[in-house]
DNA sequence: CCAGTATTATGACGAGCGTCATAGACGGCA
DNA sequence: TGCCGTCTATGACGCTCGTCATAATACTGG
């Protein structure tokens, strides 16, 4: 994850996302963000006159765009794209990170949702937008893989939800088991939804 | 959710869980817990000499036992138990709560995981135990419904993960859509795993 | 070189936090 | 009545937080 290039403003947004996904929003201090970004403390109030709320919101938005970009990249890398294969790639990103760098970090959007939904309306909105931003390319991809149009959005939500939940469990257990289990079980089921009649109900 | 009965100690644990699942661990103050429980502030240090860490851990443990108990209750209430029906009941608990009481609260175990995994080892352990405590009766139930033994644990994890993720998305969107979508899509797929050959792979 | 804006630097403030210290109230039992 | 463990009550301490005020510095166009 490169992020030390660019201007100090972008570095601070990136650092905020990193710290938030590790410690949560409330436990992440403005001074910590500046230090982590190697940026002067005085720049915070200059670039983010809206204070912590603005910084957090921008970090969440950044995370949403990042997740959407990753979906497109996974699609481009898959030789023969299937729903299960795409989901496996999404999961693998996390198992790789956890095996290489430990279980210290989760998803910043999830952290912001847990931490700010009840208190900060604008952050809640930013989190909802981030999920939508992530959901959109996923649903589109599912449609292109043969999933019936009326189910693409719901299945995309299922994929994101299952991934987020598995991340939670994996962090708590310090074990990628939850991630691999979810990928192994849900993957084939997702593949069954492509170019097939929807399950009777 | 009854909780105002019992002794002040139990009330404080219960109140801690309530506040944590609404505001997160860091944003929940000890004074808030005492006030919410209608308990004297001085009792906190008397019943929880281990400080906030102990209180949070007990709240997380309580939540894990609560979730496990709910699984058993759902099973008892289902006339003809199927994996999808059980999952629908678990999801319905949350859609009911959100439609009746708003989207202010989430799962306390998820909140503790997001908020404390990186900083407080004992709380991370408590969260892992809570997930395990929840997973156990679920996996057992799946086995009794005809799911092959080698898949019960993974499918239980998938159910919990999908539910937790959908809760996150629903809170952010202030909409039960994610919950209903996940239940509608995952339910039939889960039913297909009972008394059937596992999907080829 | 100068003017003026953009950026950085630093100290202070008030509020809230978790924790501690200490004293008071209560209640069963001799 | 007197004692003693359990519980309650309250004020204080040290710390960190987000924010603000104010000044110094860097940079850019004339």
PDB file of C-alpha atoms in Angstrom, chain B residues 107-198:
ATOM      1  CA  UNK B 107     -23.332  -5.982  17.838  1.00  0.00           C
ATOM      2  CA  UNK B 108     -21.191  -5.405  20.931  1.00  0.00           C
ATOM      3  CA  UNK B 109     -18.772  -8.157  19.978  1.00  0.00           C
ATOM      4  CA  UNK B 110     -18.138  -6.511  16.632  1.00  0.00           C
ATOM      5  CA  UNK B 111     -17.637  -3.165  18.350  1.00  0.00           C
ATOM      6  CA  UNK B 112     -15.139  -4.621  20.781  1.00  0.00           C
ATOM      7  CA  UNK B 113     -13.288  -6.382  17.992  1.00  0.00           C
ATOM      8  CA  UNK B 114     -12.962  -3.243  15.903  1.00  0.00           C
ATOM      9  CA  UNK B 115     -12.054  -1.093  18.870  1.00  0.00           C
ATOM     10  CA  UNK B 116      -9.767  -3.224  21.013  1.00  0.00           C
ATOM     11  CA  UNK B 117      -8.152  -5.938  18.919  1.00  0.00           C
ATOM     12  CA  UNK B 118      -5.030  -3.913  18.313  1.00  0.00           C
ATOM     13  CA  UNK B 119      -4.676  -2.550  21.820  1.00  0.00           C
ATOM     14  CA  UNK B 120      -6.168  -4.847  24.458  1.00  0.00           C
ATOM     15  CA  UNK B 121      -5.254  -8.474  24.190  1.00  0.00           C
ATOM     16  CA  UNK B 122      -7.680  -9.704  26.842  1.00  0.00           C
ATOM     17  CA  UNK B 123     -10.615  -8.088  25.085  1.00  0.00           C
ATOM     18  CA  UNK B 124      -9.564  -9.627  21.796  1.00  0.00           C
ATOM     19  CA  UNK B 125      -9.615 -13.006  23.514  1.00  0.00           C
ATOM     20  CA  UNK B 126     -13.023 -12.296  24.994  1.00  0.00           C
ATOM     21  CA  UNK B 127     -14.351 -11.457  21.535  1.00  0.00           C
ATOM     22  CA  UNK B 128     -12.884 -14.624  20.066  1.00  0.00           C
ATOM     23  CA  UNK B 129     -14.505 -16.642  22.858  1.00  0.00           C
ATOM     24  CA  UNK B 130     -17.810 -14.905  22.213  1.00  0.00           C
ATOM     25  CA  UNK B 131     -17.706 -15.820  18.540  1.00  0.00           C
ATOM     26  CA  UNK B 132     -16.804 -19.389  19.428  1.00  0.00           C
ATOM     27  CA  UNK B 133     -19.606 -19.544  21.984  1.00  0.00           C
ATOM     28  CA  UNK B 134     -21.994 -18.406  19.284  1.00  0.00           C
ATOM     29  CA  UNK B 135     -20.583 -20.681  16.615  1.00  0.00           C
ATOM     30  CA  UNK B 136     -20.831 -23.865  18.656  1.00  0.00           C
ATOM     31  CA  UNK B 137     -24.613 -24.280  18.954  1.00  0.00           C
ATOM     32  CA  UNK B 138     -25.013 -23.094  15.389  1.00  0.00           C
ATOM     33  CA  UNK B 139     -22.692 -25.737  14.010  1.00  0.00           C
ATOM     34  CA  UNK B 140     -24.336 -28.402  16.125  1.00  0.00           C
ATOM     35  CA  UNK B 141     -27.757 -27.384  14.835  1.00  0.00           C
ATOM     36  CA  UNK B 142     -26.568 -27.522  11.255  1.00  0.00           C
ATOM     37  CA  UNK B 143     -25.311 -31.039  11.832  1.00  0.00           C
ATOM     38  CA  UNK B 144     -28.690 -32.089  13.160  1.00  0.00           C
ATOM     39  CA  UNK B 145     -30.302 -30.662  10.046  1.00  0.00           C
ATOM     40  CA  UNK B 146     -28.310 -32.891   7.786  1.00  0.00           C
ATOM     41  CA  UNK B 147     -25.284 -30.786   6.954  1.00  0.00           C
ATOM     42  CA  UNK B 148     -22.192 -32.967   6.578  1.00  0.00           C
ATOM     43  CA  UNK B 149     -20.102 -32.831   9.717  1.00  0.00           C
ATOM     44  CA  UNK B 150     -16.996 -31.511   8.012  1.00  0.00           C
ATOM     45  CA  UNK B 151     -18.854 -28.434   6.831  1.00  0.00           C
ATOM     46  CA  UNK B 152     -20.951 -27.465   9.840  1.00  0.00           C
ATOM     47  CA  UNK B 153     -18.367 -25.245  11.454  1.00  0.00           C
ATOM     48  CA  UNK B 154     -17.474 -23.383   8.274  1.00  0.00           C
ATOM     49  CA  UNK B 155     -21.120 -22.816   7.406  1.00  0.00           C
ATOM     50  CA  UNK B 156     -21.844 -21.566  10.910  1.00  0.00           C
ATOM     51  CA  UNK B 157     -18.994 -19.106  10.511  1.00  0.00           C
ATOM     52  CA  UNK B 158     -20.427 -18.053   7.171  1.00  0.00           C
ATOM     53  CA  UNK B 159     -23.808 -17.420   8.773  1.00  0.00           C
ATOM     54  CA  UNK B 160     -22.349 -15.369  11.595  1.00  0.00           C
ATOM     55  CA  UNK B 161     -20.058 -13.482   9.261  1.00  0.00           C
ATOM     56  CA  UNK B 162     -22.780 -12.663   6.757  1.00  0.00           C
ATOM     57  CA  UNK B 163     -25.047 -11.512   9.564  1.00  0.00           C
ATOM     58  CA  UNK B 164     -22.399  -9.310  11.158  1.00  0.00           C
ATOM     59  CA  UNK B 165     -21.499  -7.781   7.814  1.00  0.00           C
ATOM     60  CA  UNK B 166     -25.115  -7.133   6.940  1.00  0.00           C
ATOM     61  CA  UNK B 167     -25.615  -5.463  10.310  1.00  0.00           C
ATOM     62  CA  UNK B 168     -22.751  -3.129   9.525  1.00  0.00           C
ATOM     63  CA  UNK B 169     -24.120  -2.213   6.112  1.00  0.00           C
ATOM     64  CA  UNK B 170     -27.657  -1.817   7.405  1.00  0.00           C
ATOM     65  CA  UNK B 171     -26.532   0.568  10.130  1.00  0.00           C
ATOM     66  CA  UNK B 172     -24.532   2.645   7.687  1.00  0.00           C
ATOM     67  CA  UNK B 173     -27.399   2.807   5.206  1.00  0.00           C
ATOM     68  CA  UNK B 174     -30.105   3.128   7.835  1.00  0.00           C
ATOM     69  CA  UNK B 175     -31.953   0.523   5.845  1.00  0.00           C
ATOM     70  CA  UNK B 176     -32.685  -3.135   6.480  1.00  0.00           C
ATOM     71  CA  UNK B 177     -32.097  -3.846   2.801  1.00  0.00           C
ATOM     72  CA  UNK B 178     -28.720  -5.462   3.406  1.00  0.00           C
ATOM     73  CA  UNK B 179     -30.180  -7.751   6.051  1.00  0.00           C
ATOM     74  CA  UNK B 180     -33.147  -8.857   3.980  1.00  0.00           C
ATOM     75  CA  UNK B 181     -31.007  -9.287   0.865  1.00  0.00           C
ATOM     76  CA  UNK B 182     -28.523 -11.470   2.673  1.00  0.00           C
ATOM     77  CA  UNK B 183     -31.258 -13.590   4.203  1.00  0.00           C
ATOM     78  CA  UNK B 184     -33.036 -13.997   0.886  1.00  0.00           C
ATOM     79  CA  UNK B 185     -29.908 -14.960  -1.033  1.00  0.00           C
ATOM     80  CA  UNK B 186     -28.018 -16.995   1.511  1.00  0.00           C
ATOM     81  CA  UNK B 187     -30.988 -18.846   3.003  1.00  0.00           C
ATOM     82  CA  UNK B 188     -31.784 -21.074   0.010  1.00  0.00           C
ATOM     83  CA  UNK B 189     -28.111 -21.686  -0.582  1.00  0.00           C
ATOM     84  CA  UNK B 190     -27.732 -22.898   2.989  1.00  0.00           C
ATOM     85  CA  UNK B 191     -30.726 -25.188   2.614  1.00  0.00           C
ATOM     86  CA  UNK B 192     -29.034 -26.689  -0.413  1.00  0.00           C
ATOM     87  CA  UNK B 193     -26.131 -27.754   1.788  1.00  0.00           C
ATOM     88  CA  UNK B 194     -28.294 -29.972   3.979  1.00  0.00           C
ATOM     89  CA  UNK B 195     -28.617 -33.642   3.016  1.00  0.00           C
ATOM     90  CA  UNK B 196     -26.908 -33.024  -0.283  1.00  0.00           C
ATOM     91  CA  UNK B 197     -23.548 -33.811  -1.744  1.00  0.00           C
ATOM     92  CA  UNK B 198     -21.136 -30.939  -1.175  1.00  0.00           C
TER      93      UNK B 198
END
